[in-house]
mmCIF file of N, CA, C and O in Angstrom:
data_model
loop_
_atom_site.group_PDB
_atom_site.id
_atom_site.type_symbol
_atom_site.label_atom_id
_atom_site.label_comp_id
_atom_site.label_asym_id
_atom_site.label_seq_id
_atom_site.Cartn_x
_atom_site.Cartn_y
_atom_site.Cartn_z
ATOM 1 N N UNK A 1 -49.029 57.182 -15.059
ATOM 2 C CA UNK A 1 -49.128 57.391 -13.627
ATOM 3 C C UNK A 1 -48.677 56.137 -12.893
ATOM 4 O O UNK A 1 -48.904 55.068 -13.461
ATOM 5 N N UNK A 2 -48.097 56.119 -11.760
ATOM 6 C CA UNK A 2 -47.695 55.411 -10.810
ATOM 7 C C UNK A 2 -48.541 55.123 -9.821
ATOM 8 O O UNK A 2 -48.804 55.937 -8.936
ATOM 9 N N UNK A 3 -49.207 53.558 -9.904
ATOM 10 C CA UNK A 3 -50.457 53.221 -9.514
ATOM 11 C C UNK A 3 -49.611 52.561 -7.959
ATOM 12 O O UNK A 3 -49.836 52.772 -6.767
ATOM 13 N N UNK A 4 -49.125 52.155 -8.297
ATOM 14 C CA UNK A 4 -48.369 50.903 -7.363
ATOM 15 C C UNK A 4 -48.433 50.904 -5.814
ATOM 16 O O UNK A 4 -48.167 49.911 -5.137
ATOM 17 N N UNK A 5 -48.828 52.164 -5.286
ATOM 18 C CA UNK A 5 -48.964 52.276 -3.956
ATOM 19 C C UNK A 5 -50.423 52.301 -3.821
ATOM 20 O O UNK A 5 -50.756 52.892 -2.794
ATOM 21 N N UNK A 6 -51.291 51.909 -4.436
ATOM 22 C CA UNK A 6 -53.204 51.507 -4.534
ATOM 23 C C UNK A 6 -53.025 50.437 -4.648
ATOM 24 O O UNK A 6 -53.427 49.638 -3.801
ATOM 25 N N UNK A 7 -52.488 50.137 -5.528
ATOM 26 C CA UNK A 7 -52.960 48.060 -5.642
ATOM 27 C C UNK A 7 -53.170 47.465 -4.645
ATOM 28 O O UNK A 7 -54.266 46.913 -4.543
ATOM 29 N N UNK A 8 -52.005 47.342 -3.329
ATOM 30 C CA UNK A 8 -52.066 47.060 -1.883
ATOM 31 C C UNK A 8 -53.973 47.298 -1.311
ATOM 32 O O UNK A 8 -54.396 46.591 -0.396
ATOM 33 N N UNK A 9 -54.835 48.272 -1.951
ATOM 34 C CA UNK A 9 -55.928 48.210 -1.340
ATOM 35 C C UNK A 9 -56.798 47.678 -2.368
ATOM 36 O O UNK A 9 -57.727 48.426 -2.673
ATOM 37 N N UNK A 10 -56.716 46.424 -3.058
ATOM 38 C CA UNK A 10 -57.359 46.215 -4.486
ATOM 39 C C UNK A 10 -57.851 44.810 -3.068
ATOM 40 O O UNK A 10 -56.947 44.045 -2.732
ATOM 41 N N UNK A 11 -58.674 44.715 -2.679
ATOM 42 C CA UNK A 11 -59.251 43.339 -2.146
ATOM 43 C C UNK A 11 -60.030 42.316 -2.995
ATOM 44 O O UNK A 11 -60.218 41.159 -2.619
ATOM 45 N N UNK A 12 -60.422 42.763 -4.038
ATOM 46 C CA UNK A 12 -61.415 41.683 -5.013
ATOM 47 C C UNK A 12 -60.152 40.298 -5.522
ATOM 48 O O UNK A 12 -58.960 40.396 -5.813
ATOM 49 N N UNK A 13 -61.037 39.126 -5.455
ATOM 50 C CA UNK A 13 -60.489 38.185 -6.679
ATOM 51 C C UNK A 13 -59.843 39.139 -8.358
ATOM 52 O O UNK A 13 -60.392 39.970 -9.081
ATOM 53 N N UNK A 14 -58.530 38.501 -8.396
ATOM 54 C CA UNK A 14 -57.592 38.872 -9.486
ATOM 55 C C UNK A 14 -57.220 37.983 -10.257
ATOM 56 O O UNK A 14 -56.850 37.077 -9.511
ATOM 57 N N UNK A 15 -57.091 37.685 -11.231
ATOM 58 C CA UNK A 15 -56.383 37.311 -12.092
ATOM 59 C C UNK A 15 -55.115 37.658 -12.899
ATOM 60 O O UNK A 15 -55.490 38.057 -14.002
ATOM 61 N N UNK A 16 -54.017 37.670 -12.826
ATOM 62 C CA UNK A 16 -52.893 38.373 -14.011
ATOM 63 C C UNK A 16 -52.501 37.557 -15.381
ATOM 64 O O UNK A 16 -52.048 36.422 -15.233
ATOM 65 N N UNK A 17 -52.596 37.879 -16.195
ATOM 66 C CA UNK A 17 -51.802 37.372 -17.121
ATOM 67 C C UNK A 17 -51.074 38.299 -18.006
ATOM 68 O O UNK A 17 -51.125 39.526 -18.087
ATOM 69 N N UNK A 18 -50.432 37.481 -18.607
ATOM 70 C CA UNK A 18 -48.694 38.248 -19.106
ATOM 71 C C UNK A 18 -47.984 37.266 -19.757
ATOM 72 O O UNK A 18 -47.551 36.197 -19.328
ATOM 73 N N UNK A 19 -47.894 37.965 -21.279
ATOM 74 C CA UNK A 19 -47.347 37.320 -22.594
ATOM 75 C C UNK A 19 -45.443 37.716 -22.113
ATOM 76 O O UNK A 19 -44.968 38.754 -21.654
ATOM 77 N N UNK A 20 -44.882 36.616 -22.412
ATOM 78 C CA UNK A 20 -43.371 36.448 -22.050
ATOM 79 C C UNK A 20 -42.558 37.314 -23.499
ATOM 80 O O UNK A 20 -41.356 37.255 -23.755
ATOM 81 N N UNK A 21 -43.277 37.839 -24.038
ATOM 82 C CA UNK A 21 -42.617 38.443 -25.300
ATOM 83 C C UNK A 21 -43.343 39.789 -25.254
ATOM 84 O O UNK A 21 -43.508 40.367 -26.328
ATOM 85 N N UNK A 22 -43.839 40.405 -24.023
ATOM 86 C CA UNK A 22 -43.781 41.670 -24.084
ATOM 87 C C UNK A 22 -42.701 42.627 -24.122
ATOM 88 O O UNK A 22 -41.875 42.662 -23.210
ATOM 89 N N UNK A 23 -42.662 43.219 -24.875
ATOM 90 C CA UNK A 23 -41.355 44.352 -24.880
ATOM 91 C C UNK A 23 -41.925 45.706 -24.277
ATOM 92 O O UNK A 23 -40.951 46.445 -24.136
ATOM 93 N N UNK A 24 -42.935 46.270 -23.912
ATOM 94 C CA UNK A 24 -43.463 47.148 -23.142
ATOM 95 C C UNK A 24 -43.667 47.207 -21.901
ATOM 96 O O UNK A 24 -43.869 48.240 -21.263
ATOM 97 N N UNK A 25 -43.618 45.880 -21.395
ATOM 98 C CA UNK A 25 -44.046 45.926 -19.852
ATOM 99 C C UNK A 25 -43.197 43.970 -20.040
ATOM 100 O O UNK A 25 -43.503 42.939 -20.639
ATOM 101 N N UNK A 26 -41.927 44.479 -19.001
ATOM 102 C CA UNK A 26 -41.387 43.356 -18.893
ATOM 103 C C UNK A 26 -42.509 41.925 -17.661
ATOM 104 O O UNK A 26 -43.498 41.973 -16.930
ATOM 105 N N UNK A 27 -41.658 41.027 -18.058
ATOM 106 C CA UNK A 27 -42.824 39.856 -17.419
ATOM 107 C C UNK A 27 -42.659 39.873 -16.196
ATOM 108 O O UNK A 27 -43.688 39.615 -15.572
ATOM 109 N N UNK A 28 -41.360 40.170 -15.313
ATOM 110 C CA UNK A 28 -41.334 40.890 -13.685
ATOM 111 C C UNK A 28 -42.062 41.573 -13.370
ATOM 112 O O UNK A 28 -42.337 41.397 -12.183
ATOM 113 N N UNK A 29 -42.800 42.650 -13.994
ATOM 114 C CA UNK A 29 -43.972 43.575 -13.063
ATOM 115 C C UNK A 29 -44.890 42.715 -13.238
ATOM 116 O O UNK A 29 -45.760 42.909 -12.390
ATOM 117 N N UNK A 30 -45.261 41.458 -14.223
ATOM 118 C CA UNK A 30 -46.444 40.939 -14.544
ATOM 119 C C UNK A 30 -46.317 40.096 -12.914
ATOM 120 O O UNK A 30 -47.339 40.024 -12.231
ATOM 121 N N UNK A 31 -45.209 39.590 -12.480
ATOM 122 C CA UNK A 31 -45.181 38.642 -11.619
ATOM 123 C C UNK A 31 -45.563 39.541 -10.393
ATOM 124 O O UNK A 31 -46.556 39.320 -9.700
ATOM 125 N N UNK A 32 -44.736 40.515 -10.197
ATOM 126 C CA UNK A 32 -44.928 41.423 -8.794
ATOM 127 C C UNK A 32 -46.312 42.273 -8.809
ATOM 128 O O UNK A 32 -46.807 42.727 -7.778
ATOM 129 N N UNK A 33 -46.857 42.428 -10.053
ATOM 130 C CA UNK A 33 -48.209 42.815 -9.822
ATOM 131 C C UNK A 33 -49.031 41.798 -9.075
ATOM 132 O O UNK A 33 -49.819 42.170 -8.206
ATOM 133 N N UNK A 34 -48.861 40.405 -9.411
ATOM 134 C CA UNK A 34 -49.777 39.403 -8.684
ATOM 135 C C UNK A 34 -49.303 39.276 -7.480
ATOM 136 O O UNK A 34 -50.038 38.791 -6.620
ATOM 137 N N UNK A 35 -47.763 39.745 -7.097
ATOM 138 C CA UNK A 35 -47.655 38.776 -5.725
ATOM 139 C C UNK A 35 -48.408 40.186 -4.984
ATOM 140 O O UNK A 35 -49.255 40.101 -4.095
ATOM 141 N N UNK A 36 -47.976 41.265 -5.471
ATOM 142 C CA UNK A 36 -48.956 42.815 -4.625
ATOM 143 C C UNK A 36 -50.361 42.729 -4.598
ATOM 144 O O UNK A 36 -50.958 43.209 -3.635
ATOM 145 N N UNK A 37 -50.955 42.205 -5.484
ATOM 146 C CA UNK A 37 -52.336 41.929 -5.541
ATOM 147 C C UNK A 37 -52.713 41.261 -4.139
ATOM 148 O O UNK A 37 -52.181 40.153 -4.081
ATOM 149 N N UNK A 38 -53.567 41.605 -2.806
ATOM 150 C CA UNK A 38 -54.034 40.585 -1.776
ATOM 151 C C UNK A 38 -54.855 39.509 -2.400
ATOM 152 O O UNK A 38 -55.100 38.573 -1.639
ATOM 153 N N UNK A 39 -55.152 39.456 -3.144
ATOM 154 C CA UNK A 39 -56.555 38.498 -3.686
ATOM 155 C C UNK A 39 -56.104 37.894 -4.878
ATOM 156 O O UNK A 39 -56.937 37.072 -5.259
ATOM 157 N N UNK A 40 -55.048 37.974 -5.677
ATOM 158 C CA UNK A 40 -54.357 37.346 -6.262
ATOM 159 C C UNK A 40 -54.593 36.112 -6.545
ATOM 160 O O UNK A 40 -53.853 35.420 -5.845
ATOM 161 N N UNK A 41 -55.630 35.112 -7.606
ATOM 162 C CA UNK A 41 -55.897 33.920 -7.128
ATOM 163 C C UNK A 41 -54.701 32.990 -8.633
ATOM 164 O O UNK A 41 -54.640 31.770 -8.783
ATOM 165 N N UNK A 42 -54.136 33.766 -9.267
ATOM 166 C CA UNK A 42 -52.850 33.035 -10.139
ATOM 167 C C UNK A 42 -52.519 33.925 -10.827
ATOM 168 O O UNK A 42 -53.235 34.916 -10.971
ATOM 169 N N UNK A 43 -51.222 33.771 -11.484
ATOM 170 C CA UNK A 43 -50.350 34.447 -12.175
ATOM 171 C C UNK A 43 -50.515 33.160 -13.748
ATOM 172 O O UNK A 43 -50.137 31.992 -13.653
ATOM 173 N N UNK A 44 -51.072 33.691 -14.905
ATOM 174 C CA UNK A 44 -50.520 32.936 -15.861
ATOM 175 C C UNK A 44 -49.715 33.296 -16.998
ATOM 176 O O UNK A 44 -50.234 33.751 -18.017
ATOM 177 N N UNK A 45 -48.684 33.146 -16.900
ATOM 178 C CA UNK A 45 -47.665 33.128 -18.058
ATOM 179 C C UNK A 45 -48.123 32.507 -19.760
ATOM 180 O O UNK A 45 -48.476 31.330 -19.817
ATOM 181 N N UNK A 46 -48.101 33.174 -20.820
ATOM 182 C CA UNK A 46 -48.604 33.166 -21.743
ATOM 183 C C UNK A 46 -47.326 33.402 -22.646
ATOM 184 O O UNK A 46 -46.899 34.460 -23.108
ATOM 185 N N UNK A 47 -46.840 32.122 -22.766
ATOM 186 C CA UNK A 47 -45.709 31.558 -23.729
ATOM 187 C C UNK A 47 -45.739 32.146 -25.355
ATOM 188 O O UNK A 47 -46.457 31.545 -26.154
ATOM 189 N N UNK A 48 -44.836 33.489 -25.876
ATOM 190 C CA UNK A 48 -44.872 33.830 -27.282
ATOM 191 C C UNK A 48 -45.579 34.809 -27.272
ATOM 192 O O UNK A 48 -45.345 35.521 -28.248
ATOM 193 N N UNK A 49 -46.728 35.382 -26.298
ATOM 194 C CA UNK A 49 -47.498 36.340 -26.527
ATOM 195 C C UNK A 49 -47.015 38.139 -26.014
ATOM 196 O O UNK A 49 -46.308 38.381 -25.036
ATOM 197 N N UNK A 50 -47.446 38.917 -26.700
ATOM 198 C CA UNK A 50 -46.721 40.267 -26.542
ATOM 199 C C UNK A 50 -47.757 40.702 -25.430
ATOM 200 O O UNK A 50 -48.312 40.041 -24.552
ATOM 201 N N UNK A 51 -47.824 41.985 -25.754
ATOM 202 C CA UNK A 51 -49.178 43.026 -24.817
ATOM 203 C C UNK A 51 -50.468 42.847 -25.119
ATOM 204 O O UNK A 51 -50.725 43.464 -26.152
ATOM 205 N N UNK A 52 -51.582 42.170 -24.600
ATOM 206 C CA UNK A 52 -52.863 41.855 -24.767
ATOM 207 C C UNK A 52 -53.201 41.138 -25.510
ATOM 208 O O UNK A 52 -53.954 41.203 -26.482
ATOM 209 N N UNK A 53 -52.214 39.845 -24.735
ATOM 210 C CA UNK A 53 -52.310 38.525 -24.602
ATOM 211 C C UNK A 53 -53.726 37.751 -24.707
ATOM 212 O O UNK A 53 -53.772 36.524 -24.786
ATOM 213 N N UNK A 54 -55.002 38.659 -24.701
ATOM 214 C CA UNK A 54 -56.148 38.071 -24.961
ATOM 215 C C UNK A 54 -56.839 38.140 -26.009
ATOM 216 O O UNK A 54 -57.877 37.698 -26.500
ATOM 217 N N UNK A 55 -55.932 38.858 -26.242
ATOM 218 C CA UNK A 55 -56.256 39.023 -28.181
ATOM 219 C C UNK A 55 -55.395 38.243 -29.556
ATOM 220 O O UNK A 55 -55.918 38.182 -30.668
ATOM 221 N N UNK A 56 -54.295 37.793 -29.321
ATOM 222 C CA UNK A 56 -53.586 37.380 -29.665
ATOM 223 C C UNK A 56 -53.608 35.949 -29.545
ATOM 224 O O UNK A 56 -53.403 35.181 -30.486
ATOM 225 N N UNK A 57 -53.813 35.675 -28.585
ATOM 226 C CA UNK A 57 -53.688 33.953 -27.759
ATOM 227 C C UNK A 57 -54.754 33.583 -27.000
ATOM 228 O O UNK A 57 -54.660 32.986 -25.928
ATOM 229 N N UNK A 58 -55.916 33.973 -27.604
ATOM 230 C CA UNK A 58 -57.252 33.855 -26.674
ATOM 231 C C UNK A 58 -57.518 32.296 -26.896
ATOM 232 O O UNK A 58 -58.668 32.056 -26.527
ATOM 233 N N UNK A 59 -56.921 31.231 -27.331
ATOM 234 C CA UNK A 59 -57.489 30.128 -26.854
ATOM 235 C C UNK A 59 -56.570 29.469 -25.909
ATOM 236 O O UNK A 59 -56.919 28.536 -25.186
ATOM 237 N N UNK A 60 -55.391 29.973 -25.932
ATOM 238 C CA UNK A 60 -54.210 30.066 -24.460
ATOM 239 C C UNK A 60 -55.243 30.546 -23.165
ATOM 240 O O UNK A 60 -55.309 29.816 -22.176
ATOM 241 N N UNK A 61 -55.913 31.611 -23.222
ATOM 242 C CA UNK A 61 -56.369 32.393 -22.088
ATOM 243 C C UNK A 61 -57.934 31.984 -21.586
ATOM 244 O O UNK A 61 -58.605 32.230 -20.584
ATOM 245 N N UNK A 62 -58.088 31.424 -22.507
ATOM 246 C CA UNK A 62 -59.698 30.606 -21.923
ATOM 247 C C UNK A 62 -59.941 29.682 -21.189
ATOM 248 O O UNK A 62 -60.976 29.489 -20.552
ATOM 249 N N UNK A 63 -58.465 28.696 -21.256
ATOM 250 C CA UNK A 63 -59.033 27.706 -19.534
ATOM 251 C C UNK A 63 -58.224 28.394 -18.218
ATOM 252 O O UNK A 63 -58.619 28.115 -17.086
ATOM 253 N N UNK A 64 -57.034 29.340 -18.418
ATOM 254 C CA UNK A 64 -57.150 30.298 -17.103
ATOM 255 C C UNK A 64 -58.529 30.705 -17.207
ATOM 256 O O UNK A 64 -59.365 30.286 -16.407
ATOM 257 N N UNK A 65 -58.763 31.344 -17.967
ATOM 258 C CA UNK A 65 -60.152 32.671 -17.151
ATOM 259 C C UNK A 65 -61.288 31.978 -17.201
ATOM 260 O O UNK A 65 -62.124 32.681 -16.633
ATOM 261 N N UNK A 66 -61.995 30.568 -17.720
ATOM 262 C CA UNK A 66 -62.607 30.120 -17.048
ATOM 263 C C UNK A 66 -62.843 29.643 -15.821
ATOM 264 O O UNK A 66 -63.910 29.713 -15.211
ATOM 265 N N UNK A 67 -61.078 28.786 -15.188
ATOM 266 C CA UNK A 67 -61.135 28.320 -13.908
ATOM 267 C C UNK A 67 -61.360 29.562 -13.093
ATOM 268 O O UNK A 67 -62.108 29.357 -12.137
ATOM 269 N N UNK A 68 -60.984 30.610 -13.190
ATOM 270 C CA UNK A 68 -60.919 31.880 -12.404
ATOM 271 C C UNK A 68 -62.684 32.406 -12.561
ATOM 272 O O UNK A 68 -63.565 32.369 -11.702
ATOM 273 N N UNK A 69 -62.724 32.707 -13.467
ATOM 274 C CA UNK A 69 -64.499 32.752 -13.009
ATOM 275 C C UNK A 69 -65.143 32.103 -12.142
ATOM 276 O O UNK A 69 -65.644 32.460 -11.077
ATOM 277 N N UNK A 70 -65.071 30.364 -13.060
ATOM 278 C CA UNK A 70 -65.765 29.580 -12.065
ATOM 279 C C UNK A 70 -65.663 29.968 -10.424
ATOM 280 O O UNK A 70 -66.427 30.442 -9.584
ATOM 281 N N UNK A 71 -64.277 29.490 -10.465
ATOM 282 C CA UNK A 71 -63.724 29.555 -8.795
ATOM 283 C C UNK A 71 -64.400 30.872 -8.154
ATOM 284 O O UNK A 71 -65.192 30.699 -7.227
ATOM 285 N N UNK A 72 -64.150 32.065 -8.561
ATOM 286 C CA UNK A 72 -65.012 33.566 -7.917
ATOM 287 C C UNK A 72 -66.518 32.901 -7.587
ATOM 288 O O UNK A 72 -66.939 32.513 -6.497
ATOM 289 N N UNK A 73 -67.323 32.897 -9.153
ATOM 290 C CA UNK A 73 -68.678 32.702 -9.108
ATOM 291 C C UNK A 73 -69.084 31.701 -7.949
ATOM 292 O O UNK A 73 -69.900 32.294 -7.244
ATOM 293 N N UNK A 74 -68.909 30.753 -7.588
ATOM 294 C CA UNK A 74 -68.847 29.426 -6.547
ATOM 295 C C UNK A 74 -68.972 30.054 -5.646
ATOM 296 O O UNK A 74 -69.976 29.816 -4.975
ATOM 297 N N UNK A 75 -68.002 31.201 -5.156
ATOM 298 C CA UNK A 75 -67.345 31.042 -3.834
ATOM 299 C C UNK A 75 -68.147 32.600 -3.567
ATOM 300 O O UNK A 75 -67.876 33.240 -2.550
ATOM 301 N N UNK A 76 -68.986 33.038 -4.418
ATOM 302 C CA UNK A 76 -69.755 33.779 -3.834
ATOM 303 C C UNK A 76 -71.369 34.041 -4.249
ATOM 304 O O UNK A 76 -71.736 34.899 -5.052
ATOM 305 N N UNK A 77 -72.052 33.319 -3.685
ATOM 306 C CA UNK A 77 -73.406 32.773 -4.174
ATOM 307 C C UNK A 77 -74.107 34.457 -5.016
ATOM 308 O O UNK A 77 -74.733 34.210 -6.046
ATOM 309 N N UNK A 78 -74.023 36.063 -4.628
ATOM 310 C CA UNK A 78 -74.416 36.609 -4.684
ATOM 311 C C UNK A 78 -73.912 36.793 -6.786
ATOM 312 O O UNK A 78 -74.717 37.388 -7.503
ATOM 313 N N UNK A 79 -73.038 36.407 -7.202
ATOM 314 C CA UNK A 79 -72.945 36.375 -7.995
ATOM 315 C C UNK A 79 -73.265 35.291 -9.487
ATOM 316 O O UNK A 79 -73.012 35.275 -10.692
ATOM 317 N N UNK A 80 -73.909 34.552 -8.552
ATOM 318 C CA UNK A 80 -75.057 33.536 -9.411
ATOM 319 C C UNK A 80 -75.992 34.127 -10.337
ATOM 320 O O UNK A 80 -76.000 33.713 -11.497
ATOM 321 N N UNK A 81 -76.763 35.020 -9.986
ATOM 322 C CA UNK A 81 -77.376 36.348 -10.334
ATOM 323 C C UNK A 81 -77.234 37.109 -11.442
ATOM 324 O O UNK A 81 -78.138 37.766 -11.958
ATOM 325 N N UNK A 82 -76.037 37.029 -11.844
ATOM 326 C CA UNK A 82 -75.633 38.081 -12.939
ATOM 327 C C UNK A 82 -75.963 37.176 -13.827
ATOM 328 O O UNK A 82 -75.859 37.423 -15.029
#
């Protein structure tokens, strides 16, 4: 399905990442998914990695998605909580 005209109403903090050796989903939608994203807080490129890049290269993907937690969690006290 062709999501692409919803994303535009996705308001939450985002993260993208995207292995440069995907052959299923080239690394251009990885980029234009983030710049469509409003809340978009980085795009990280994941050098050698194919499709689910967090399985493959999960110690590549752990200081993105920590800074990206952190940064959310901070910036919204209600999520201290969890």
């Amino acid at each position: 399905d062709d999501i692409t005209h919803d994303v535009a109403k996705i308001e939450h903090p985002a993260l993208v990442t995207h292995g440069d050796s995907d052959l299923g989903m080239p690394i251009s939608l990885g980029r234009s998914l983030s710049e469509s994203l409003a809340n978009c807080r980085s795009f990280v490129e994941i050098n050698g990695a194919a499709h689910a890049a967090n399985f493959t290269h999960p110690d590549i993907m752990k200081a993105p998605l920590w800074e990206f937690l952190h940064a959310v969690i901070n910036k919204d006290p209600a999520l201290h909580e969890i």
